[in-house]
Coordinates of C-alpha atoms in Angstrom, one line a residue:
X1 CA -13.4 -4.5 38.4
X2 CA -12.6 -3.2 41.9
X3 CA -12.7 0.4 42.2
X4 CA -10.3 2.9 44.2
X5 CA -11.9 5.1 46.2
X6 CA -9.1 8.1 47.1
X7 CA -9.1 9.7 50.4
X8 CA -11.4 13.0 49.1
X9 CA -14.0 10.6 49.2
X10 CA -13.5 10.3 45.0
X11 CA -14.5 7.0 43.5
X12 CA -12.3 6.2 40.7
X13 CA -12.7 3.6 38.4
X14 CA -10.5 0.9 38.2
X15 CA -6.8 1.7 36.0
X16 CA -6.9 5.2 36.9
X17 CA -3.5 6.7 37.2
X18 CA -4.6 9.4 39.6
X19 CA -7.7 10.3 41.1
X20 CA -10.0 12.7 38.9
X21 CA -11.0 15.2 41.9
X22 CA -8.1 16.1 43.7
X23 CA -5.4 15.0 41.3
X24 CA -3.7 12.8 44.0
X25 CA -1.6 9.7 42.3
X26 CA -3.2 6.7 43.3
X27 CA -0.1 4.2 42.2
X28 CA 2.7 6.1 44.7
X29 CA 6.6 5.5 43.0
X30 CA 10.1 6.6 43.9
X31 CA 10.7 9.8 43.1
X32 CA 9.2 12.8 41.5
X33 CA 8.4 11.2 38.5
X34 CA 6.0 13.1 36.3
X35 CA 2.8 12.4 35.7
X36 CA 1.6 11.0 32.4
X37 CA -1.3 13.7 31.4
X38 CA -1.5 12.4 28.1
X39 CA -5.3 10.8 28.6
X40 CA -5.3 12.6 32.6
X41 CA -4.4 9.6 34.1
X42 CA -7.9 8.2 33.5
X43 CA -8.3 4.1 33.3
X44 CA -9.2 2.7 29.7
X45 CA -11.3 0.0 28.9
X46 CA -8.8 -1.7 26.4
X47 CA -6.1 -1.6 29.6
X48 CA -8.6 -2.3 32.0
X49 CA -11.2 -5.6 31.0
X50 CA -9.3 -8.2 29.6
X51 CA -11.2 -11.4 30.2
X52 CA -14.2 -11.8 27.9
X53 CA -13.6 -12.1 24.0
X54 CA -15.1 -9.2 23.7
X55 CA -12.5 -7.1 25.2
X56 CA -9.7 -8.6 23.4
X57 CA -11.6 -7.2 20.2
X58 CA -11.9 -4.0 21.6
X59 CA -8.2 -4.0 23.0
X60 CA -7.0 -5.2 19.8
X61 CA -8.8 -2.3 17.6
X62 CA -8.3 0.3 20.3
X63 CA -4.6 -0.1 19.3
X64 CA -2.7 2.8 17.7
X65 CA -0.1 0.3 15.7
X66 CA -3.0 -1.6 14.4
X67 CA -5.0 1.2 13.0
X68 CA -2.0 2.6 11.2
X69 CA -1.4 -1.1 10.2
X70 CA -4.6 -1.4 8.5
X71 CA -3.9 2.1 6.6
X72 CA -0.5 1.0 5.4
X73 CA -1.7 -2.2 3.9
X74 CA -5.1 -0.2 2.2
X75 CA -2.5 2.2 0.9
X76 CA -0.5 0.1 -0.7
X77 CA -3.1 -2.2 -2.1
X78 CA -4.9 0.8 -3.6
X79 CA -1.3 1.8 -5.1
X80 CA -0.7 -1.5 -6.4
X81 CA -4.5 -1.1 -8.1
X82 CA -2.8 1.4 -9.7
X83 CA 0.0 0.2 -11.9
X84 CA -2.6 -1.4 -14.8
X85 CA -6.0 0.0 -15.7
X86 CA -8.8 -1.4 -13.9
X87 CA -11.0 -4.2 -15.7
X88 CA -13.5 -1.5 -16.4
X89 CA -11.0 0.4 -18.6
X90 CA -10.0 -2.0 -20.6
X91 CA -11.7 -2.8 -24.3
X92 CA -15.4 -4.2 -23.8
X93 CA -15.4 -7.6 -25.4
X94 CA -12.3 -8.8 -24.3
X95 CA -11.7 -11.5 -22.3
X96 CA -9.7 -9.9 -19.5
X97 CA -7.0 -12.9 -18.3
X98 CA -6.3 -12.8 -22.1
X99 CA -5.8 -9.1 -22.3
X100 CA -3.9 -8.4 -18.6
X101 CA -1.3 -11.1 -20.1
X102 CA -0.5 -10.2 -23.6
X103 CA -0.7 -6.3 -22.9
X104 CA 1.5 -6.9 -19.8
X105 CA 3.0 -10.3 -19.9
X106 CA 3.9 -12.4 -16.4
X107 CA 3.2 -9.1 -14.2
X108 CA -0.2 -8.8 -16.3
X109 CA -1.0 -12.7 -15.7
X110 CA -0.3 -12.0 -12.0
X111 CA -1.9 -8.6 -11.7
X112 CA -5.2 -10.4 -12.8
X113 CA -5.0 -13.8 -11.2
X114 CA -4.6 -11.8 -7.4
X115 CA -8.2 -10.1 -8.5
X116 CA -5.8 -6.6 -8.7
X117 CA -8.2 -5.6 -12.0
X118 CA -11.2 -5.2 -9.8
X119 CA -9.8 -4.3 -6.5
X120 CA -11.8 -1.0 -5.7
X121 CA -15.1 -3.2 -5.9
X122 CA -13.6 -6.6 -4.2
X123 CA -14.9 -7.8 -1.0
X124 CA -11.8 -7.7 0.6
X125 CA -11.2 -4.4 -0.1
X126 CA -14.5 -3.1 1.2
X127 CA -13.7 -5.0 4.1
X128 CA -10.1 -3.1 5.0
X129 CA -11.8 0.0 4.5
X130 CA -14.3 -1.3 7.5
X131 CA -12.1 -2.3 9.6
X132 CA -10.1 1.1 9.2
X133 CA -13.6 2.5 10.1
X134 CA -14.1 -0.2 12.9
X135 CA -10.6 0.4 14.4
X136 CA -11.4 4.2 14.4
X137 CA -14.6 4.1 15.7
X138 CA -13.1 1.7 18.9
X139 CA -9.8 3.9 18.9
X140 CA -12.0 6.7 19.9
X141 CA -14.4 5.9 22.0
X142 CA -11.4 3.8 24.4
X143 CA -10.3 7.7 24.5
X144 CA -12.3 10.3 24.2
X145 CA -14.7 9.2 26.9
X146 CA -12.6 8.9 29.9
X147 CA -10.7 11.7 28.6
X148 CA -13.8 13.9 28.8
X149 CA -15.0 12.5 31.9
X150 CA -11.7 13.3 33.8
X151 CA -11.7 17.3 32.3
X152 CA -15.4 17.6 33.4
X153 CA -14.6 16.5 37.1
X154 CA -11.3 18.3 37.5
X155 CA -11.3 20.1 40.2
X156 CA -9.6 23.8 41.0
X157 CA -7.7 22.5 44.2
X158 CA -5.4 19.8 43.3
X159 CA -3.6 17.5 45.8
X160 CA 0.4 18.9 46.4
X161 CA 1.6 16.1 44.9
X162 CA -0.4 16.5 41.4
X163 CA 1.3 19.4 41.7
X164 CA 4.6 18.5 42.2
X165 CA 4.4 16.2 39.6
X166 CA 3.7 18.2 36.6
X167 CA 6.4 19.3 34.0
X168 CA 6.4 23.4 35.3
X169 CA 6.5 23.5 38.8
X170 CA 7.2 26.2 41.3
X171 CA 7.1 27.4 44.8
X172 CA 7.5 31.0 46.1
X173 CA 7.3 32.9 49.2
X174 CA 5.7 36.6 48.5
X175 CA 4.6 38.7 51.3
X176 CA 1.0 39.7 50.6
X177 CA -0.6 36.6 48.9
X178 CA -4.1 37.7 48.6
X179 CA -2.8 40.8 46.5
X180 CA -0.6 38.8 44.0
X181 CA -3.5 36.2 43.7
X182 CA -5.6 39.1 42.7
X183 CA -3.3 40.0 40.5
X184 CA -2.9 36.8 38.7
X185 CA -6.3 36.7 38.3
X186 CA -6.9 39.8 36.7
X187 CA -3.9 38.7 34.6
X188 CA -5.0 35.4 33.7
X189 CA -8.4 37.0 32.7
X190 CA -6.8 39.4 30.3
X191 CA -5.2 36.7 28.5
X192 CA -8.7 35.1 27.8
X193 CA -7.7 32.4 30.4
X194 CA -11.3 30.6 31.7
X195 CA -10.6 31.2 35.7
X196 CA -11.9 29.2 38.4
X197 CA -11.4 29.9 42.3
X198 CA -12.5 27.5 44.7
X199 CA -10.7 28.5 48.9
X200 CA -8.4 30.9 47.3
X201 CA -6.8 28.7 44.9
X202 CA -6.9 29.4 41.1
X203 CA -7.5 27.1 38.1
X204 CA -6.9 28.7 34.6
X205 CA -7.8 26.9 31.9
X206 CA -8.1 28.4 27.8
X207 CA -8.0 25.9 24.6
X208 CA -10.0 22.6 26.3
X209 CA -11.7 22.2 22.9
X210 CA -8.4 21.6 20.9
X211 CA -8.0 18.4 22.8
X212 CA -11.1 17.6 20.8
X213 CA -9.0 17.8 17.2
X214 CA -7.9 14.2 16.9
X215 CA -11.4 12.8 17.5
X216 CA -12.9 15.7 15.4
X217 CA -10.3 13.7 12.5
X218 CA -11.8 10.6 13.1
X219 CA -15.0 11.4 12.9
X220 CA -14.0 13.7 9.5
X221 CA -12.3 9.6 8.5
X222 CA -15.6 7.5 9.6
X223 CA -17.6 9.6 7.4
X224 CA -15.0 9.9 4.2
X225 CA -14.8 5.7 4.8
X226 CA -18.8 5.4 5.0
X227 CA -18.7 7.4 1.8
X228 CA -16.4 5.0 -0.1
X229 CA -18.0 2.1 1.1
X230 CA -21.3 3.5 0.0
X231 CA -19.5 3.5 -3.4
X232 CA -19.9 -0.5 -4.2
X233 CA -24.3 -0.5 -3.2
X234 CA -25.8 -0.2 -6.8
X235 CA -26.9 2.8 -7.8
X236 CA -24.8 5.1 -5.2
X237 CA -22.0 5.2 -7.7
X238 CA -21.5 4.3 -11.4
X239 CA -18.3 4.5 -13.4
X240 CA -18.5 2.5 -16.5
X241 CA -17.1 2.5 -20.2
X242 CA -19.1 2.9 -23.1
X243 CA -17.9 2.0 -26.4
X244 CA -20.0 3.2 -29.2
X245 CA -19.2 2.7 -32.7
X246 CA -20.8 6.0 -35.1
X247 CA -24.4 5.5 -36.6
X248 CA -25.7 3.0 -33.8
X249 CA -27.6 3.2 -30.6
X250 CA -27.0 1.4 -27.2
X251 CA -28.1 1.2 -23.8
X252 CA -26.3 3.4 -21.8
X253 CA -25.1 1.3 -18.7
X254 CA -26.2 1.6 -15.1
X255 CA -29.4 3.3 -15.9
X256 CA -31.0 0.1 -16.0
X257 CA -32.6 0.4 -19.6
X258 CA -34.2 4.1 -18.9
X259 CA -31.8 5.8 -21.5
X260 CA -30.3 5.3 -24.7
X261 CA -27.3 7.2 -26.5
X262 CA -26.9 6.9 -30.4
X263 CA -23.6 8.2 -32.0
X264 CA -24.5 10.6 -35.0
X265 CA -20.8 10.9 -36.0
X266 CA -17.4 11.0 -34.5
X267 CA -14.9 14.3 -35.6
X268 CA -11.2 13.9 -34.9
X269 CA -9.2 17.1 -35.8
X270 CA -5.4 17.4 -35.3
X271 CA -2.7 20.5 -35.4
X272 CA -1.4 21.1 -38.8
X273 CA 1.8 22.8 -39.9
X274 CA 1.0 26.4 -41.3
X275 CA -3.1 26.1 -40.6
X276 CA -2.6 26.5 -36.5
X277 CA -0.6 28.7 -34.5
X278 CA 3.6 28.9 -35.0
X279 CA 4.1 28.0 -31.3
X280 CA 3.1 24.0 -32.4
X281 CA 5.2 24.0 -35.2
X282 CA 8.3 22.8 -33.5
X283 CA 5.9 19.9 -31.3
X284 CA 4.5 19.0 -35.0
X285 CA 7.9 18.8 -36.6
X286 CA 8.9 16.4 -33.7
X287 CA 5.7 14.1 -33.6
X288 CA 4.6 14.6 -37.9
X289 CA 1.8 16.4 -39.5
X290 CA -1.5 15.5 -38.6
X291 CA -0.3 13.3 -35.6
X292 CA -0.8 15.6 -32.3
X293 CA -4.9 15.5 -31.3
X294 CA -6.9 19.1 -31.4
X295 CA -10.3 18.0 -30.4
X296 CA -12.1 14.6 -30.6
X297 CA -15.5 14.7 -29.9
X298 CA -19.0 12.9 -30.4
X299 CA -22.1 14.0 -31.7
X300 CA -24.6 12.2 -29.8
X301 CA -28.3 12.0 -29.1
X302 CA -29.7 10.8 -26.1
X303 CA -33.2 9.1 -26.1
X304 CA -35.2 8.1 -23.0
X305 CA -37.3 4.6 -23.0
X306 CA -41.0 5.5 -23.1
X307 CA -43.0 2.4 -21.1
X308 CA -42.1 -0.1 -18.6
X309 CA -38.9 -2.3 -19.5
X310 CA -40.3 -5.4 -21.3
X311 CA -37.1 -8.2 -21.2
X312 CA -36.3 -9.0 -25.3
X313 CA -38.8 -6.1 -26.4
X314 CA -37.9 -3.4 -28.4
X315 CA -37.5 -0.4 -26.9
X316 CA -39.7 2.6 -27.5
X317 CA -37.7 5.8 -27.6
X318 CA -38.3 9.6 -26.9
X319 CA -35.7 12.3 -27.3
X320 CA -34.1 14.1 -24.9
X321 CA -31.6 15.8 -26.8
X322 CA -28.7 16.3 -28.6
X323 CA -25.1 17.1 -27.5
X324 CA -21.5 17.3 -28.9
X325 CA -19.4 15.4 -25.6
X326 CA -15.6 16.8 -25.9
X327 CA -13.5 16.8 -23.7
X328 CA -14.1 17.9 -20.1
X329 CA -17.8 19.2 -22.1
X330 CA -19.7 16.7 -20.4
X331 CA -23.5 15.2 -21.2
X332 CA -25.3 15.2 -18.4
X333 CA -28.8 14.4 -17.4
X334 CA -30.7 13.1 -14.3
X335 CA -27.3 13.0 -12.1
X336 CA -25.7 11.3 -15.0
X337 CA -22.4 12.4 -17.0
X338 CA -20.9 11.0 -20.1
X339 CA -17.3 11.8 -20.7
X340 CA -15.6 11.9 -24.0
X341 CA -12.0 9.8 -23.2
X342 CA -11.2 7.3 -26.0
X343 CA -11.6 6.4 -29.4
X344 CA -10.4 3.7 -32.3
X345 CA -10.2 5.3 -35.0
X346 CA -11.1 2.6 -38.6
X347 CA -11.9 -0.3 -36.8
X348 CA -12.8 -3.1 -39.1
X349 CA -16.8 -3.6 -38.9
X350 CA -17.5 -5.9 -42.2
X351 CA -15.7 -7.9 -44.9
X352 CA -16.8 -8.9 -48.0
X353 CA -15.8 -11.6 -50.0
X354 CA -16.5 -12.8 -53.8
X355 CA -17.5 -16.3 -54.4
X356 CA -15.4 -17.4 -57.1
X357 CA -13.8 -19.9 -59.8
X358 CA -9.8 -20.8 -58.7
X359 CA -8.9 -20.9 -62.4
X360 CA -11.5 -18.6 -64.5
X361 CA -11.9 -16.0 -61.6
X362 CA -15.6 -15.9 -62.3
X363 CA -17.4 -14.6 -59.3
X364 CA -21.1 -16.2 -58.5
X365 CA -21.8 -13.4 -55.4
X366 CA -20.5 -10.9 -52.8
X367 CA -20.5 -12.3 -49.0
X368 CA -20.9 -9.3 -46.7
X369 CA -19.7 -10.6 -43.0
X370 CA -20.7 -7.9 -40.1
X371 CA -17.4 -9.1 -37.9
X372 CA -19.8 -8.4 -34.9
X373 CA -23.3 -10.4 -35.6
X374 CA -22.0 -12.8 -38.5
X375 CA -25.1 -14.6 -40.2
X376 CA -24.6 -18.4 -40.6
X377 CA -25.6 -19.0 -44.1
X378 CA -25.3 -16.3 -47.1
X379 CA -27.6 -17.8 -50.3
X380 CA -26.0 -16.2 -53.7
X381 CA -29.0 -17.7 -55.8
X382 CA -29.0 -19.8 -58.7
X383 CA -27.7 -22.8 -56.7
X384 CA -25.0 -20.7 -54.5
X385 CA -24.5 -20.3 -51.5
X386 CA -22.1 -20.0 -48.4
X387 CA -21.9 -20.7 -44.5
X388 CA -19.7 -19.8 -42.0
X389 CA -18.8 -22.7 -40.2
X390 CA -16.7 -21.0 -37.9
X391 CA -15.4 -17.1 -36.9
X392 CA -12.1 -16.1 -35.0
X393 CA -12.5 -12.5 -34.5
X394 CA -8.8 -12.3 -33.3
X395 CA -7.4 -15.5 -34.7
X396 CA -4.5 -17.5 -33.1
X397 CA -3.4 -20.9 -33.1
X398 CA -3.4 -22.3 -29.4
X399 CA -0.7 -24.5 -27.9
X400 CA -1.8 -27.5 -29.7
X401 CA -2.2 -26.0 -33.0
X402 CA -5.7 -25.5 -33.2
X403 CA -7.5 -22.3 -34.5
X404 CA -8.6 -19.9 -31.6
X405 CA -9.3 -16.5 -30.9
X406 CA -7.9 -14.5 -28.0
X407 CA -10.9 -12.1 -27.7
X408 CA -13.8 -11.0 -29.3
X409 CA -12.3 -7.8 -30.9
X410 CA -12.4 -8.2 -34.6
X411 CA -8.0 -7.7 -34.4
X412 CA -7.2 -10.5 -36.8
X413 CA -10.3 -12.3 -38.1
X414 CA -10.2 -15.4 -39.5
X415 CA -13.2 -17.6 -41.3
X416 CA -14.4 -21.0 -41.8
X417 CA -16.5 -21.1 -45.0
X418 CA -18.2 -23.9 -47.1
X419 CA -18.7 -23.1 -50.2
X420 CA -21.9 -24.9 -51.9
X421 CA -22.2 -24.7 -55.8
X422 CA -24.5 -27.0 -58.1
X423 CA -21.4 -29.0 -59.2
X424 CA -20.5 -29.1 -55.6
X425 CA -23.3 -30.4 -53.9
X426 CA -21.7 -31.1 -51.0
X427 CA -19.4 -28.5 -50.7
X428 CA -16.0 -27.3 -50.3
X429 CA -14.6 -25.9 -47.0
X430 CA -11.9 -23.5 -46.9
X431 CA -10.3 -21.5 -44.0
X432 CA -9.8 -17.7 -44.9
X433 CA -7.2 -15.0 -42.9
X434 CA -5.9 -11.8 -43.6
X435 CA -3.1 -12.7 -46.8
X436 CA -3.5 -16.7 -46.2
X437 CA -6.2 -18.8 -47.7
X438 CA -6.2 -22.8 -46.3
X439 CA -8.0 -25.5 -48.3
X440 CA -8.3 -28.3 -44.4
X441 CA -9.5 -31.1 -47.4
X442 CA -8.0 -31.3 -50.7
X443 CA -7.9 -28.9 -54.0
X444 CA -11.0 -26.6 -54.2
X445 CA -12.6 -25.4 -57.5
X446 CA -14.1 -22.6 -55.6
X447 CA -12.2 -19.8 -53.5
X448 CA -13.5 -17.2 -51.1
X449 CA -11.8 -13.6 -52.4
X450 CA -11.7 -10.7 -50.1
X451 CA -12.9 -7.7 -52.0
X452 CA -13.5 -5.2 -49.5
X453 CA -13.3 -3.9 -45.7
X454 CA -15.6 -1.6 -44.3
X455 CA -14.2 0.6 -41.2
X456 CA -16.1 3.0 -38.7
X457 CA -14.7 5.0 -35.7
X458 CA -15.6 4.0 -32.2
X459 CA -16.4 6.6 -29.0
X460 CA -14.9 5.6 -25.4
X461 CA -17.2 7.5 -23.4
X462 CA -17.3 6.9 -19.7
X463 CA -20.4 7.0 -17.2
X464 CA -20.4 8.5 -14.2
X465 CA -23.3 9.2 -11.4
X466 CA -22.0 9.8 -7.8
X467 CA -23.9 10.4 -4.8
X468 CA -21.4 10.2 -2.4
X469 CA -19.4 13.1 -3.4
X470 CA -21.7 15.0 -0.8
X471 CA -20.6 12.5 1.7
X472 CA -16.7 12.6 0.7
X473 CA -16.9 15.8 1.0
X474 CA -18.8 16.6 4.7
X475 CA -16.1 13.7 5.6
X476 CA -12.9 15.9 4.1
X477 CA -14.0 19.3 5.8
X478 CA -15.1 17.6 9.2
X479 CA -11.0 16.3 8.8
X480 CA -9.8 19.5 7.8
X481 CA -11.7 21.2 10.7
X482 CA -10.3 18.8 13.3
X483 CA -6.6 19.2 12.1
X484 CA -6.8 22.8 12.5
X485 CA -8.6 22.7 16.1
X486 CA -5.6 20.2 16.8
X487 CA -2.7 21.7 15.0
X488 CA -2.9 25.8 16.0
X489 CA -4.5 25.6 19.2
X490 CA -3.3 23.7 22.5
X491 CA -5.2 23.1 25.5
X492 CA -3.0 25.0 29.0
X493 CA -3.6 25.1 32.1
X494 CA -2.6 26.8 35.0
X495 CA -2.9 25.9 38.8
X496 CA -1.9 28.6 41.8
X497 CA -2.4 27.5 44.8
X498 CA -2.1 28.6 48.6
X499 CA 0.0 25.9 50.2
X500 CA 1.6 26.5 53.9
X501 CA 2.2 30.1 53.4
X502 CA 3.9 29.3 50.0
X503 CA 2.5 29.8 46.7
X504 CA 2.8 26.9 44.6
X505 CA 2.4 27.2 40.6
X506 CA 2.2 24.0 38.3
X507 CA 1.2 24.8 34.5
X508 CA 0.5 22.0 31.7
X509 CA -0.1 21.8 28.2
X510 CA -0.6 18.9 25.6
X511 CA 1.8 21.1 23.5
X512 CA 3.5 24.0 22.2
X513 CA 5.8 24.3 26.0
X514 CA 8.0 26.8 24.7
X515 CA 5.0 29.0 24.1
X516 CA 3.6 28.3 27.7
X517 CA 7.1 29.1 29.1
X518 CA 6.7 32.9 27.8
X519 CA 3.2 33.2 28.4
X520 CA 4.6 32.3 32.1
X521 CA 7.4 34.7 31.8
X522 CA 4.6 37.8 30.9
X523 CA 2.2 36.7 33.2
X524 CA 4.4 36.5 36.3
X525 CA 6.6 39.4 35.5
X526 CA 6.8 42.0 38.5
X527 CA 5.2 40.0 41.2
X528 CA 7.8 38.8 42.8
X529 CA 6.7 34.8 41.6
X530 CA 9.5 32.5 40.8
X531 CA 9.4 31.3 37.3
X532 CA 8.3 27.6 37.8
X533 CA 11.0 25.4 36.8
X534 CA 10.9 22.7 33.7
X535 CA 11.2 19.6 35.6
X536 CA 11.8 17.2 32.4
X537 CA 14.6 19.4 31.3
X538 CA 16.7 19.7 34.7
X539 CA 15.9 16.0 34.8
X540 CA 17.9 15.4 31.4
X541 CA 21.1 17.4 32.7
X542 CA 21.1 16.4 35.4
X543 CA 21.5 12.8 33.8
X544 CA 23.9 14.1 31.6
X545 CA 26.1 15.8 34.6
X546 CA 25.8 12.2 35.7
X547 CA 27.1 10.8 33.0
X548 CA 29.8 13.3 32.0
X549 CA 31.2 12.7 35.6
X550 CA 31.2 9.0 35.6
X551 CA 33.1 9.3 32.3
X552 CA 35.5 11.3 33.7
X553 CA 36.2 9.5 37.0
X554 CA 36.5 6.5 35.2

């Protein structure tokens, strides 16, 4: 690109409103339009270079409207995550596409088949939050680089018609003008303005670095982002359910086999009318005795695996020790957590049935089904014996009237037996539910008879390690500290300046112009300068004079 040179002798890159020396607008217009200080008038590469595919990239990241663009959609996608629990909170051994659609019907269906139950950990979520950091990172630097570059060169004399340009803008005539440029010197000092003097003309400048604030946030947002992001590379960040039923031990996952947790016991204790305090009387009367939750909690005892990890080998365990997780009373260990936040309370675990006669009701044997490892063939002796042909843990006929199940929670299980006695050699097969018994093939002189359930209670415990909190957090105060350098503070400046006998004052600030107005007011008061005049404002009623007259002449 061609640059400008300006007649200081100032190259100036190409796209540069006005030169970054002597202030002198380089594009010349009709009128006394004000200058746009916004960025000092200084080119930017996404408005500059526009041939190569590269800078249509950077042009169309460097974009405002497509940064916010990207936020609204991440925001709304996360809320929409939102409405249903994620996959990883819902009951292990569940099919999920079964479970989003009978717990929430069509919404549930649809909610899982657009991949909404694992959104915080899908690719193209990941990939928003890059190009949120992308679109930052390109936002900035199209900014903040020709913005510092033009500060750094300013220069204390400015060209007349920088002058004249700016929003405050006044000319006096005083009759000593050494003596009232010493004054306003000494008085731009006192108010911890940073004065420069080049030929007798004054630059005073305070609050440069608040100008910094909005690139401060982004920098706060690229780090916050780079934390998230870290949150899907294995072993930054785990957040996983653990169901454990009482009395057995189970790998506790994301710790890749290293520790195990067994449940000693399970205690659930509620608020009872007359044994707690009065003030939960009238919340007991509403809900019933015995139905409002006091404490739930687990007695636990974590073990560590002592040896390498040998795939199908037993484990070998050591110790650690032993905990009771309650509520917000975490486990933790080696940057690990476990959080009491669930439970099932007499979930089936076994069923037992009786082998016996239809018409005598003489049993031969007790069948003891574990509704979560079911053995194939249960031998009764003397000729006896029974196999399971076929389990439905949560039994349901499908659309074409065959038996199913809809998940692998023992809900509703249902059984397939063959029933094998020495004057049925080649057995009888009967299909068993809760209260209905089907013979598929005929009369059978043998029945299966439930005689017993066996229950236990089951922990939801939840497993968290994070080592990107540290990150999050850098990435939130770094935010915090560049919306406070951007809010409170603004970035003035003040030009006086010898011209033809006159002395000319221009002021700007990126905001806050009524408070630079009476900063003005005190500064100038008793040396016989003119208050500059606010440009914009005469501007507007003067336009509105304009109007009101035509109105009236009409």
């Amino acid at each position: 690109m061609k640059q400008v040179k300006c007649e200081c002798g100032h190259v100036n890159p190409h796209g540069t409103a006005f030169c970054e020396s002597c202030g002198k607008p380089l594009e010349e217009r009709a009128g006394k339009t004000l200058l746009d200080m916004r960025y000092e008038g200084s080119a930017r590469r996404s408005q500059t270079y526009k041939r190569t595919f590269i800078d249509q990239i950077w042009a169309f990241f460097s974009s405002v409207k497509v940064g916010v663009a990207l936020i609204v959609i991440t925001l709304i996608a996360s809320a929409i995550g939102t409405i249903f629990p994620q996959q990883m909170y819902i009951p292990p051994n569940v099919d999920p596409a079964e479970y989003y659609k009978q717990q929430y019907g069509w919404a549930g269906k649809l909610y899982y088949e657009l991949g909404f139950n694992n959104l915080y950990g899908s690719w193209w979520y990941i990939l928003l939050i890059a190009l949120i950091g992308v679109s930052l990172v390109i936002c900035s630097l199209d900014r903040v680089v020709p913005l510092y570059r033009a500060l750094k060169r300013q220069g204390v004399k400015r060209h007349p018609h920088f002058l004249e340009r700016q929003r405050l803008f006044g000319v006096s005539h005083v009759s000593d003008l050494d003596k009232t440029m010493a004054v306003l010197k000494e008085r731009l000092a006192a108010r911890r303005y940073h004065v420069c003097e080049e030929d007798g003309h004054l630059l005073a400048e305070k609050g440069r670095f608040s100008r910094w604030g909005p690139y401060v946030n982004h920098i706060g947002l690229i780090i916050f982002l780079i934390g998230a992001m870290l949150r899907s590379v294995p072993g930054m960040y785990i957040d996983r359910v653990m169901w454990i039923p009482e009395g057995e031990t189970k790998e506790i996952p994301g710790t890749n086999g290293r520790y195990f947790l067994k449940s000693e016991k399970f205690i659930f204790e509620t608020y009872e009318k007359g044994k707690d305090n009065e003030v939960f009387n009238a919340a007991i009367d509403r809900v019933g005795n015995g139905m409002i939750a006091k404490n739930y909690q687990t007695n636990v005892v974590l073990y560590k695996r002592v040896g390498p990890v040998i795939p199908g080998a037993k484990p070998k365990l050591e110790k650690v020790k032993e905990y009771p997780i309650r509520v917000n009373e975490p486990l933790e260990f080696d940057h690990y957590a476990l959080y009491q936040v669930d439970f099932r309370l007499n979930e089936p675990k076994a069923m037992s049935f009786q082998l016996a006669d239809k018409q005598s009701g003489k049993t031969f044997g007790t069948v003891t089904v574990d509704l979560y490892d079911p053995k194939e063939l249960y031998n009764l002796g003397h000729g006896y014996r029974v196999e399971l042909l076929s389990y439905f843990p949560d039994f349901e006929f499908d659309e074409d009237g065959n038996p199913s199940t809809k998940s692998r929670v023992p809900n509703n299980p249902a059984f397939v037996f063959k029933m094998y006695a020495p004057d049925r050699p080649k057995g009888e097969v009967s299909f068993v539910a809760i209260q209905q018994t089907i013979e598929p093939f005929g009369n059978n002189k043998y029945k299966m008879a439930f005689s017993g359930l066996e229950t236990r209670n089951v922990s939801g415990l939840t497993v968290r390690r994070d080592f990107t909190l540290w990150i999050l957090g850098v990435g939130g105060a770094i935010f915090m500290i560049g919306l406070i350098q951007g809010m409170y503070w603004n970035h003035r400046r003040i030009w006086v300046q010898r011209v033809n006998g006159e002395l000319w004052i221009a002021a700007h600030t990126n905001k806050n112009w009524f408070g630079l107005k009476n900063e003005l007011r005190r500064l100038l008061d008793g040396t016989g300068v003119n208050m500059p005049a606010d440009q914009l404002e005469e501007g507007k009623q003067a336009g509105q004079g304009g109007q009101a007259h035509g109105h009236g002449t009409a």
